[in-house]
mmCIF file of C-alpha atoms in Angstrom:
data_model
loop_
_atom_site.group_PDB
_atom_site.id
_atom_site.type_symbol
_atom_site.label_atom_id
_atom_site.label_comp_id
_atom_site.label_asym_id
_atom_site.label_seq_id
_atom_site.Cartn_x
_atom_site.Cartn_y
_atom_site.Cartn_z
ATOM 1 C CA UNK Q 1 -2.917 8.008 -15.419
ATOM 2 C CA UNK Q 2 -5.779 7.505 -12.980
ATOM 3 C CA UNK Q 3 -7.086 9.153 -9.838
ATOM 4 C CA UNK Q 4 -9.225 7.351 -7.313
ATOM 5 C CA UNK Q 5 -9.636 5.978 -3.822
ATOM 6 C CA UNK Q 6 -7.847 3.103 -2.150
ATOM 7 C CA UNK Q 7 -8.829 1.240 1.012
ATOM 8 C CA UNK Q 8 -5.778 0.101 2.989
ATOM 9 C CA UNK Q 9 -6.346 -2.895 5.282
ATOM 10 C CA UNK Q 10 -3.304 -3.784 7.428
ATOM 11 C CA UNK Q 11 -3.055 -7.480 8.325
ATOM 12 C CA UNK Q 12 -1.101 -7.278 11.590
ATOM 13 C CA UNK Q 13 1.034 -10.210 12.691
ATOM 14 C CA UNK Q 14 2.607 -9.578 16.088
ATOM 15 C CA UNK Q 15 3.367 -11.470 19.308
ATOM 16 C CA UNK Q 16 1.307 -8.787 21.095
ATOM 17 C CA UNK Q 17 -2.181 -10.197 21.746
ATOM 18 C CA UNK Q 18 -4.926 -8.245 19.979
ATOM 19 C CA UNK Q 19 -2.543 -6.086 17.918
ATOM 20 C CA UNK Q 20 -4.484 -4.232 15.237
ATOM 21 C CA UNK Q 21 -4.426 -1.178 12.976
ATOM 22 C CA UNK Q 22 -7.287 0.815 11.498
ATOM 23 C CA UNK Q 23 -8.318 0.504 7.867
ATOM 24 C CA UNK Q 24 -8.042 3.779 5.950
ATOM 25 C CA UNK Q 25 -9.522 5.038 2.672
ATOM 26 C CA UNK Q 26 -7.425 7.672 0.911
ATOM 27 C CA UNK Q 27 -6.996 9.297 -2.525
ATOM 28 C CA UNK Q 28 -4.453 7.694 -4.857
ATOM 29 C CA UNK Q 29 -2.734 8.737 -8.071
ATOM 30 C CA UNK Q 30 -1.664 5.860 -10.365
ATOM 31 C CA UNK Q 31 0.765 6.226 -13.250
ATOM 32 C CA UNK Q 32 1.146 3.444 -15.817
ATOM 33 C CA UNK Q 33 3.621 3.434 -18.694
ATOM 34 C CA UNK Q 34 3.217 0.781 -21.402
ATOM 35 C CA UNK Q 35 6.470 -0.795 -22.576
ATOM 36 C CA UNK Q 36 4.594 -2.670 -25.311
ATOM 37 C CA UNK Q 37 1.052 -3.915 -25.919
ATOM 38 C CA UNK Q 38 1.026 -6.276 -22.908
ATOM 39 C CA UNK Q 39 3.726 -5.075 -20.499
ATOM 40 C CA UNK Q 40 3.498 -1.927 -18.393
ATOM 41 C CA UNK Q 41 5.268 -0.275 -15.480
ATOM 42 C CA UNK Q 42 3.031 1.011 -12.683
ATOM 43 C CA UNK Q 43 3.628 3.272 -9.713
ATOM 44 C CA UNK Q 44 1.348 5.215 -7.378
ATOM 45 C CA UNK Q 45 1.496 8.018 -4.833
ATOM 46 C CA UNK Q 46 -0.388 8.268 -1.578
ATOM 47 C CA UNK Q 47 0.030 8.702 2.182
ATOM 48 C CA UNK Q 48 -1.915 6.843 4.852
ATOM 49 C CA UNK Q 49 -2.279 7.315 8.606
ATOM 50 C CA UNK Q 50 -3.270 4.442 10.859
ATOM 51 C CA UNK Q 51 -4.185 4.091 14.519
ATOM 52 C CA UNK Q 52 -2.498 1.095 16.155
ATOM 53 C CA UNK Q 53 -3.941 -0.720 19.160
ATOM 54 C CA UNK Q 54 -3.427 -3.842 21.269
ATOM 55 C CA UNK Q 55 -6.000 -5.489 23.474
ATOM 56 C CA UNK Q 56 -8.386 -2.592 22.863
ATOM 57 C CA UNK Q 57 -5.907 0.065 24.078
ATOM 58 C CA UNK Q 58 -4.615 2.696 21.648
ATOM 59 C CA UNK Q 59 -0.826 2.567 21.214
ATOM 60 C CA UNK Q 60 -0.552 5.501 18.842
ATOM 61 C CA UNK Q 61 -0.754 6.710 15.266
ATOM 62 C CA UNK Q 62 1.763 6.579 12.444
ATOM 63 C CA UNK Q 63 1.777 7.761 8.839
ATOM 64 C CA UNK Q 64 3.150 5.689 5.966
ATOM 65 C CA UNK Q 65 4.309 6.701 2.504
ATOM 66 C CA UNK Q 66 4.605 3.596 0.318
ATOM 67 C CA UNK Q 67 6.365 3.889 -3.031
ATOM 68 C CA UNK Q 68 6.064 0.915 -5.364
ATOM 69 C CA UNK Q 69 7.212 -0.019 -8.844
ATOM 70 C CA UNK Q 70 5.480 -2.926 -10.545
ATOM 71 C CA UNK Q 71 5.700 -4.763 -13.828
ATOM 72 C CA UNK Q 72 2.192 -5.569 -15.083
ATOM 73 C CA UNK Q 73 1.064 -8.066 -17.699
ATOM 74 C CA UNK Q 74 -2.192 -7.098 -19.477
ATOM 75 C CA UNK Q 75 -3.935 -10.170 -20.909
ATOM 76 C CA UNK Q 76 -6.359 -8.440 -23.323
ATOM 77 C CA UNK Q 77 -5.084 -4.867 -23.812
ATOM 78 C CA UNK Q 78 -7.337 -4.110 -26.812
ATOM 79 C CA UNK Q 79 -10.520 -5.333 -25.122
ATOM 80 C CA UNK Q 80 -12.973 -3.070 -23.268
ATOM 81 C CA UNK Q 81 -12.402 -5.362 -20.261
ATOM 82 C CA UNK Q 82 -8.642 -5.709 -19.761
ATOM 83 C CA UNK Q 83 -7.491 -7.823 -16.773
ATOM 84 C CA UNK Q 84 -3.888 -7.745 -15.577
ATOM 85 C CA UNK Q 85 -1.516 -9.062 -12.931
ATOM 86 C CA UNK Q 86 1.579 -7.406 -11.553
ATOM 87 C CA UNK Q 87 4.558 -7.957 -9.294
ATOM 88 C CA UNK Q 88 7.205 -5.618 -8.006
ATOM 89 C CA UNK Q 89 8.853 -3.974 -5.039
ATOM 90 C CA UNK Q 90 7.893 -1.295 -2.541
ATOM 91 C CA UNK Q 91 9.797 1.002 -0.223
ATOM 92 C CA UNK Q 92 7.652 2.276 2.642
ATOM 93 C CA UNK Q 93 8.669 5.112 4.963
ATOM 94 C CA UNK Q 94 7.032 5.626 8.381
ATOM 95 C CA UNK Q 95 6.758 9.133 9.849
ATOM 96 C CA UNK Q 96 4.717 11.435 12.112
ATOM 97 C CA UNK Q 97 4.244 8.867 14.864
ATOM 98 C CA UNK Q 98 2.435 9.972 18.004
ATOM 99 C CA UNK Q 99 0.512 8.569 20.925
ATOM 100 C CA UNK Q 100 0.882 7.201 24.443
ATOM 101 C CA UNK Q 101 3.241 4.346 23.514
ATOM 102 C CA UNK Q 102 4.649 5.524 20.166
ATOM 103 C CA UNK Q 103 6.094 8.732 21.686
ATOM 104 C CA UNK Q 104 8.648 6.587 23.549
ATOM 105 C CA UNK Q 105 9.704 4.558 20.509
ATOM 106 C CA UNK Q 106 12.464 5.192 17.997
ATOM 107 C CA UNK Q 107 10.981 2.751 15.407
ATOM 108 C CA UNK Q 108 9.693 2.336 12.792
ATOM 109 C CA UNK Q 109 12.459 2.100 10.186
ATOM 110 C CA UNK Q 110 11.562 2.072 6.493
ATOM 111 C CA UNK Q 111 11.039 -1.302 4.805
ATOM 112 C CA UNK Q 112 11.561 -2.634 1.294
ATOM 113 C CA UNK Q 113 9.621 -5.709 0.211
ATOM 114 C CA UNK Q 114 7.506 -7.439 -2.401
ATOM 115 C CA UNK Q 115 4.103 -6.379 -3.710
ATOM 116 C CA UNK Q 116 1.636 -8.367 -5.846
ATOM 117 C CA UNK Q 117 -1.309 -7.027 -7.841
ATOM 118 C CA UNK Q 118 -4.367 -8.151 -9.803
ATOM 119 C CA UNK Q 119 -6.953 -5.922 -11.424
ATOM 120 C CA UNK Q 120 -8.667 -4.737 -14.557
ATOM 121 C CA UNK Q 121 -9.316 -1.673 -16.667
ATOM 122 C CA UNK Q 122 -12.745 -1.155 -18.211
ATOM 123 C CA UNK Q 123 -12.877 1.206 -21.192
ATOM 124 C CA UNK Q 124 -15.619 3.839 -20.919
ATOM 125 C CA UNK Q 125 -14.588 5.204 -24.337
ATOM 126 C CA UNK Q 126 -11.319 5.503 -26.287
ATOM 127 C CA UNK Q 127 -9.865 8.050 -23.831
ATOM 128 C CA UNK Q 128 -11.281 7.170 -20.391
ATOM 129 C CA UNK Q 129 -11.361 4.004 -18.304
ATOM 130 C CA UNK Q 130 -12.344 2.711 -14.884
ATOM 131 C CA UNK Q 131 -9.694 0.810 -12.945
ATOM 132 C CA UNK Q 132 -10.160 -1.699 -10.128
ATOM 133 C CA UNK Q 133 -7.223 -3.407 -8.484
ATOM 134 C CA UNK Q 134 -6.081 -5.301 -5.422
ATOM 135 C CA UNK Q 135 -2.501 -5.097 -4.157
ATOM 136 C CA UNK Q 136 -0.823 -7.097 -1.397
ATOM 137 C CA UNK Q 137 2.231 -5.480 0.200
ATOM 138 C CA UNK Q 138 4.635 -7.581 2.262
ATOM 139 C CA UNK Q 139 5.705 -5.045 4.876
ATOM 140 C CA UNK Q 140 7.435 -5.336 8.229
ATOM 141 C CA UNK Q 141 9.273 -2.966 10.524
ATOM 142 C CA UNK Q 142 11.241 -3.199 13.757
ATOM 143 C CA UNK Q 143 9.990 -1.562 16.937
ATOM 144 C CA UNK Q 144 12.845 -0.118 19.051
ATOM 145 C CA UNK Q 145 12.958 1.983 22.253
ATOM 146 C CA UNK Q 146 13.414 5.744 21.850
ATOM 147 C CA UNK Q 147 16.899 5.855 23.370
ATOM 148 C CA UNK Q 148 18.223 3.147 21.065
ATOM 149 C CA UNK Q 149 18.869 -0.394 22.137
ATOM 150 C CA UNK Q 150 17.704 -3.808 21.108
ATOM 151 C CA UNK Q 151 14.694 -4.456 18.937
ATOM 152 C CA UNK Q 152 11.508 -4.952 20.959
ATOM 153 C CA UNK Q 153 9.763 -6.868 18.172
ATOM 154 C CA UNK Q 154 9.230 -7.093 14.432
ATOM 155 C CA UNK Q 155 5.792 -5.897 13.390
ATOM 156 C CA UNK Q 156 4.371 -7.387 10.182
ATOM 157 C CA UNK Q 157 1.735 -5.130 8.612
ATOM 158 C CA UNK Q 158 1.228 -6.838 5.195
ATOM 159 C CA UNK Q 159 -1.590 -4.507 4.048
ATOM 160 C CA UNK Q 160 -4.159 -5.372 1.399
ATOM 161 C CA UNK Q 161 -5.049 -2.388 -0.812
ATOM 162 C CA UNK Q 162 -8.326 -2.295 -2.744
ATOM 163 C CA UNK Q 163 -8.579 0.544 -5.244
ATOM 164 C CA UNK Q 164 -11.109 2.082 -7.605
ATOM 165 C CA UNK Q 165 -10.096 4.880 -9.967
ATOM 166 C CA UNK Q 166 -11.024 6.773 -13.111
ATOM 167 C CA UNK Q 167 -8.259 7.186 -15.646
ATOM 168 C CA UNK Q 168 -7.359 8.753 -18.946
ATOM 169 C CA UNK Q 169 -5.093 7.424 -21.677
ATOM 170 C CA UNK Q 170 -2.536 9.898 -23.032
#
């Protein structure tokens, strides 16, 4: 288990010129369960809130709650420096949207997609470690008008998460 900070950097891909979202740094709780010496399951909990804009104008704010489950492979689990890679799935829910444009939208529906990870643990002593990792979420959602109707566009967010945490082995 580890507790730390994660910087979330959305990588917006949209037909809207100048579409962007703010980077956010938030607390994160990571839980890792070792299946054997090299393989582990990892999940984390956290909520982020981003401001979305296009062409310099603020569109609104939305919160996201991403849940992910990853299978990690630890290359050198008995070493003080233990690198790993991981792959898995995420399910991200959008909520608490507000703002001049977002108030008139029904979107954003939840999305399920792939997530990739690379990182390392560094043993401080036999009980405590420092964790650094980078995760790439593949995340998109449809934007729809508030009264229903056809999709306006698909918004690809594909955030990069960079985390630093302190953990304890149990």
